[in-house]
């Protein structure tokens, strides 16, 4: 029994050791077995630069007219923007410009292109990994409505994907639900109850 145990341990140890063997069979036939080494590469993405929010300088006596909230989640940190005012400019050729004025002085601008007037959902899909973002502007992709661009304080947010849904109201306003995923600046999710049309 001891011999069988030792023989089993020897076989297990030999099977764990990388081998390079050659077998010679008469007539100079060589068979080589080279087992590759396993290399694990752990690539860590660099953390994106953090944007410092402008602190809100209001006392408890402030009477805000909040139209909604946008949550910005960036690699664990969460910050909420409260929407103070929201305006939309709708052009005749299907371009929609939405400006969201936030409580801390920031401004988010959203540029949409409407191809289908019966659909109030807008999407952004990045087709390739380069920095050329005109793909969403110049192709109709089966006539689906597109998110062209999103800016925060005039700085373009490079999106990976996203969706915006408009909800028409009777009083010349509409609601806005957004779910945006950027490449380096985190996610923006939220709802605005009333966007006023200029």
PDB file of C-alpha atoms in Angstrom, residues 28-181:
ATOM      1  CA  UNK A  28      15.687   9.480 -36.617  1.00  0.00           C
ATOM      2  CA  UNK A  29      12.044  10.376 -35.991  1.00  0.00           C
ATOM      3  CA  UNK A  30      11.719  13.057 -33.319  1.00  0.00           C
ATOM      4  CA  UNK A  31       8.567  14.088 -31.569  1.00  0.00           C
ATOM      5  CA  UNK A  32       8.852  17.231 -29.458  1.00  0.00           C
ATOM      6  CA  UNK A  33       6.317  18.326 -26.893  1.00  0.00           C
ATOM      7  CA  UNK A  34       6.594  21.930 -25.754  1.00  0.00           C
ATOM      8  CA  UNK A  35       3.965  22.926 -23.248  1.00  0.00           C
ATOM      9  CA  UNK A  36       3.375  26.677 -23.276  1.00  0.00           C
ATOM     10  CA  UNK A  37       3.740  28.750 -20.162  1.00  0.00           C
ATOM     11  CA  UNK A  38       0.591  30.350 -18.864  1.00  0.00           C
ATOM     12  CA  UNK A  39       1.015  34.092 -18.408  1.00  0.00           C
ATOM     13  CA  UNK A  40      -1.674  36.109 -16.641  1.00  0.00           C
ATOM     14  CA  UNK A  41      -1.734  39.791 -17.522  1.00  0.00           C
ATOM     15  CA  UNK A  42      -3.644  41.992 -15.141  1.00  0.00           C
ATOM     16  CA  UNK A  43      -4.285  45.301 -16.863  1.00  0.00           C
ATOM     17  CA  UNK A  44      -5.817  47.947 -14.683  1.00  0.00           C
ATOM     18  CA  UNK A  45      -7.615  50.830 -16.268  1.00  0.00           C
ATOM     19  CA  UNK A  46      -6.384  54.173 -15.052  1.00  0.00           C
ATOM     20  CA  UNK A  47      -8.905  55.990 -12.954  1.00  0.00           C
ATOM     21  CA  UNK A  48     -10.506  58.940 -14.740  1.00  0.00           C
ATOM     22  CA  UNK A  49      -9.766  62.420 -13.486  1.00  0.00           C
ATOM     23  CA  UNK A  50     -12.236  63.466 -10.843  1.00  0.00           C
ATOM     24  CA  UNK A  51     -14.248  66.596 -11.395  1.00  0.00           C
ATOM     25  CA  UNK A  52     -14.743  68.630  -8.279  1.00  0.00           C
ATOM     26  CA  UNK A  53     -18.404  69.675  -7.958  1.00  0.00           C
ATOM     27  CA  UNK A  54     -19.197  73.280  -7.205  1.00  0.00           C
ATOM     28  CA  UNK A  55     -20.497  73.322  -3.617  1.00  0.00           C
ATOM     29  CA  UNK A  56     -24.087  74.383  -3.123  1.00  0.00           C
ATOM     30  CA  UNK A  57     -24.179  77.568  -1.055  1.00  0.00           C
ATOM     31  CA  UNK A  58     -27.778  77.590   0.035  1.00  0.00           C
ATOM     32  CA  UNK A  59     -29.175  77.698   3.550  1.00  0.00           C
ATOM     33  CA  UNK A  60     -32.152  75.781   4.850  1.00  0.00           C
ATOM     34  CA  UNK A  61     -34.347  78.745   3.858  1.00  0.00           C
ATOM     35  CA  UNK A  62     -33.793  78.194   0.125  1.00  0.00           C
ATOM     36  CA  UNK A  63     -36.957  77.558  -1.795  1.00  0.00           C
ATOM     37  CA  UNK A  64     -35.783  75.597  -4.803  1.00  0.00           C
ATOM     38  CA  UNK A  65     -38.017  74.712  -7.648  1.00  0.00           C
ATOM     39  CA  UNK A  66     -36.418  71.365  -8.398  1.00  0.00           C
ATOM     40  CA  UNK A  67     -37.575  69.810 -11.626  1.00  0.00           C
ATOM     41  CA  UNK A  68     -35.716  66.556 -11.083  1.00  0.00           C
ATOM     42  CA  UNK A  69     -32.479  64.900 -10.110  1.00  0.00           C
ATOM     43  CA  UNK A  70     -29.546  63.504 -12.103  1.00  0.00           C
ATOM     44  CA  UNK A  71     -27.243  61.090 -10.314  1.00  0.00           C
ATOM     45  CA  UNK A  72     -23.618  60.985 -11.440  1.00  0.00           C
ATOM     46  CA  UNK A  73     -21.875  57.765 -10.438  1.00  0.00           C
ATOM     47  CA  UNK A  74     -18.169  57.593 -11.173  1.00  0.00           C
ATOM     48  CA  UNK A  75     -16.209  54.518 -10.003  1.00  0.00           C
ATOM     49  CA  UNK A  76     -17.861  54.293  -6.614  1.00  0.00           C
ATOM     50  CA  UNK A  77     -18.454  57.967  -5.851  1.00  0.00           C
ATOM     51  CA  UNK A  78     -22.019  59.226  -6.242  1.00  0.00           C
ATOM     52  CA  UNK A  79     -23.088  62.855  -6.656  1.00  0.00           C
ATOM     53  CA  UNK A  80     -26.614  64.169  -7.226  1.00  0.00           C
ATOM     54  CA  UNK A  81     -27.404  67.187  -9.362  1.00  0.00           C
ATOM     55  CA  UNK A  82     -30.779  68.850  -8.822  1.00  0.00           C
ATOM     56  CA  UNK A  83     -32.286  70.408 -11.936  1.00  0.00           C
ATOM     57  CA  UNK A  84     -33.330  74.022 -11.347  1.00  0.00           C
ATOM     58  CA  UNK A  85     -34.435  74.837 -14.889  1.00  0.00           C
ATOM     59  CA  UNK A  86     -34.762  72.908 -18.130  1.00  0.00           C
ATOM     60  CA  UNK A  87     -35.260  74.376 -21.598  1.00  0.00           C
ATOM     61  CA  UNK A  88     -35.619  72.770 -25.013  1.00  0.00           C
ATOM     62  CA  UNK A  89     -35.250  74.253 -28.463  1.00  0.00           C
ATOM     63  CA  UNK A  90     -36.812  72.120 -31.190  1.00  0.00           C
ATOM     64  CA  UNK A  91     -35.709  72.897 -34.752  1.00  0.00           C
ATOM     65  CA  UNK A  92     -37.898  72.199 -37.787  1.00  0.00           C
ATOM     66  CA  UNK A  93     -35.457  69.662 -39.279  1.00  0.00           C
ATOM     67  CA  UNK A  94     -35.595  67.330 -36.266  1.00  0.00           C
ATOM     68  CA  UNK A  95     -32.780  68.663 -34.102  1.00  0.00           C
ATOM     69  CA  UNK A  96     -33.535  69.049 -30.408  1.00  0.00           C
ATOM     70  CA  UNK A  97     -31.288  71.031 -28.050  1.00  0.00           C
ATOM     71  CA  UNK A  98     -31.953  70.531 -24.337  1.00  0.00           C
ATOM     72  CA  UNK A  99     -30.277  72.640 -21.631  1.00  0.00           C
ATOM     73  CA  UNK A 100     -30.457  71.499 -18.006  1.00  0.00           C
ATOM     74  CA  UNK A 101     -29.416  74.119 -15.446  1.00  0.00           C
ATOM     75  CA  UNK A 102     -28.261  72.392 -12.254  1.00  0.00           C
ATOM     76  CA  UNK A 103     -28.366  73.665  -8.674  1.00  0.00           C
ATOM     77  CA  UNK A 104     -24.596  73.858  -8.226  1.00  0.00           C
ATOM     78  CA  UNK A 105     -24.002  76.093 -11.238  1.00  0.00           C
ATOM     79  CA  UNK A 106     -23.296  73.314 -13.732  1.00  0.00           C
ATOM     80  CA  UNK A 107     -25.094  73.091 -17.064  1.00  0.00           C
ATOM     81  CA  UNK A 108     -25.775  69.920 -19.037  1.00  0.00           C
ATOM     82  CA  UNK A 109     -26.520  70.259 -22.741  1.00  0.00           C
ATOM     83  CA  UNK A 110     -28.020  67.426 -24.773  1.00  0.00           C
ATOM     84  CA  UNK A 111     -28.161  67.401 -28.577  1.00  0.00           C
ATOM     85  CA  UNK A 112     -30.665  64.963 -30.125  1.00  0.00           C
ATOM     86  CA  UNK A 113     -31.577  64.141 -33.722  1.00  0.00           C
ATOM     87  CA  UNK A 114     -35.135  63.025 -34.412  1.00  0.00           C
ATOM     88  CA  UNK A 115     -35.638  60.772 -37.446  1.00  0.00           C
ATOM     89  CA  UNK A 116     -38.965  59.269 -36.393  1.00  0.00           C
ATOM     90  CA  UNK A 117     -41.506  61.724 -34.947  1.00  0.00           C
ATOM     91  CA  UNK A 118     -43.701  58.907 -33.621  1.00  0.00           C
ATOM     92  CA  UNK A 119     -40.922  57.572 -31.381  1.00  0.00           C
ATOM     93  CA  UNK A 120     -39.740  59.652 -28.409  1.00  0.00           C
ATOM     94  CA  UNK A 121     -36.830  57.374 -27.479  1.00  0.00           C
ATOM     95  CA  UNK A 122     -33.270  58.361 -28.383  1.00  0.00           C
ATOM     96  CA  UNK A 123     -30.238  56.051 -28.281  1.00  0.00           C
ATOM     97  CA  UNK A 124     -26.480  56.305 -28.566  1.00  0.00           C
ATOM     98  CA  UNK A 125     -24.358  53.378 -29.722  1.00  0.00           C
ATOM     99  CA  UNK A 126     -20.622  53.692 -30.261  1.00  0.00           C
ATOM    100  CA  UNK A 127     -19.784  51.703 -33.363  1.00  0.00           C
ATOM    101  CA  UNK A 128     -16.003  51.673 -33.033  1.00  0.00           C
ATOM    102  CA  UNK A 129     -13.372  52.623 -30.493  1.00  0.00           C
ATOM    103  CA  UNK A 130     -11.884  55.690 -32.139  1.00  0.00           C
ATOM    104  CA  UNK A 131     -12.539  59.267 -31.120  1.00  0.00           C
ATOM    105  CA  UNK A 132     -14.642  60.098 -34.185  1.00  0.00           C
ATOM    106  CA  UNK A 133     -18.131  60.618 -32.785  1.00  0.00           C
ATOM    107  CA  UNK A 134     -19.882  61.774 -35.963  1.00  0.00           C
ATOM    108  CA  UNK A 135     -21.260  58.260 -36.552  1.00  0.00           C
ATOM    109  CA  UNK A 136     -24.478  59.072 -34.709  1.00  0.00           C
ATOM    110  CA  UNK A 137     -25.057  62.276 -36.682  1.00  0.00           C
ATOM    111  CA  UNK A 138     -24.667  61.234 -40.313  1.00  0.00           C
ATOM    112  CA  UNK A 139     -26.265  57.788 -40.422  1.00  0.00           C
ATOM    113  CA  UNK A 140     -29.940  57.155 -39.880  1.00  0.00           C
ATOM    114  CA  UNK A 141     -29.574  53.514 -38.672  1.00  0.00           C
ATOM    115  CA  UNK A 142     -33.014  52.425 -39.812  1.00  0.00           C
ATOM    116  CA  UNK A 143     -34.459  55.833 -38.977  1.00  0.00           C
ATOM    117  CA  UNK A 144     -34.060  55.523 -35.207  1.00  0.00           C
ATOM    118  CA  UNK A 145     -33.715  58.653 -33.105  1.00  0.00           C
ATOM    119  CA  UNK A 146     -30.143  59.365 -31.979  1.00  0.00           C
ATOM    120  CA  UNK A 147     -28.303  61.046 -29.130  1.00  0.00           C
ATOM    121  CA  UNK A 148     -25.694  63.122 -30.949  1.00  0.00           C
ATOM    122  CA  UNK A 149     -23.801  64.758 -28.115  1.00  0.00           C
ATOM    123  CA  UNK A 150     -23.872  65.489 -24.382  1.00  0.00           C
ATOM    124  CA  UNK A 151     -21.881  68.296 -22.776  1.00  0.00           C
ATOM    125  CA  UNK A 152     -21.333  69.228 -19.142  1.00  0.00           C
ATOM    126  CA  UNK A 153     -20.240  72.855 -18.673  1.00  0.00           C
ATOM    127  CA  UNK A 154     -19.324  73.030 -22.357  1.00  0.00           C
ATOM    128  CA  UNK A 155     -17.027  69.993 -22.165  1.00  0.00           C
ATOM    129  CA  UNK A 156     -18.023  67.059 -24.338  1.00  0.00           C
ATOM    130  CA  UNK A 157     -18.744  63.798 -22.531  1.00  0.00           C
ATOM    131  CA  UNK A 158     -17.559  60.866 -24.644  1.00  0.00           C
ATOM    132  CA  UNK A 159     -20.365  58.350 -24.472  1.00  0.00           C
ATOM    133  CA  UNK A 160     -20.113  54.592 -24.703  1.00  0.00           C
ATOM    134  CA  UNK A 161     -23.878  54.081 -24.926  1.00  0.00           C
ATOM    135  CA  UNK A 162     -27.022  55.611 -23.572  1.00  0.00           C
ATOM    136  CA  UNK A 163     -30.739  56.189 -23.829  1.00  0.00           C
ATOM    137  CA  UNK A 164     -33.004  59.185 -23.376  1.00  0.00           C
ATOM    138  CA  UNK A 165     -36.780  59.013 -23.319  1.00  0.00           C
ATOM    139  CA  UNK A 166     -39.023  62.052 -23.743  1.00  0.00           C
ATOM    140  CA  UNK A 167     -42.535  62.018 -22.321  1.00  0.00           C
ATOM    141  CA  UNK A 168     -44.880  64.578 -23.863  1.00  0.00           C
ATOM    142  CA  UNK A 169     -47.142  66.622 -21.559  1.00  0.00           C
ATOM    143  CA  UNK A 170     -50.196  68.646 -22.549  1.00  0.00           C
ATOM    144  CA  UNK A 171     -48.869  72.013 -21.388  1.00  0.00           C
ATOM    145  CA  UNK A 172     -46.029  72.503 -23.919  1.00  0.00           C
ATOM    146  CA  UNK A 173     -43.559  70.670 -21.684  1.00  0.00           C
ATOM    147  CA  UNK A 174     -42.190  67.173 -21.632  1.00  0.00           C
ATOM    148  CA  UNK A 175     -40.559  64.849 -19.137  1.00  0.00           C
ATOM    149  CA  UNK A 176     -37.062  63.481 -19.632  1.00  0.00           C
ATOM    150  CA  UNK A 177     -35.553  60.208 -18.435  1.00  0.00           C
ATOM    151  CA  UNK A 178     -31.864  59.696 -19.129  1.00  0.00           C
ATOM    152  CA  UNK A 179     -29.455  56.807 -18.729  1.00  0.00           C
ATOM    153  CA  UNK A 180     -26.015  57.679 -20.108  1.00  0.00           C
ATOM    154  CA  UNK A 181     -22.792  55.673 -19.827  1.00  0.00           C
TER     155      UNK A 181
END
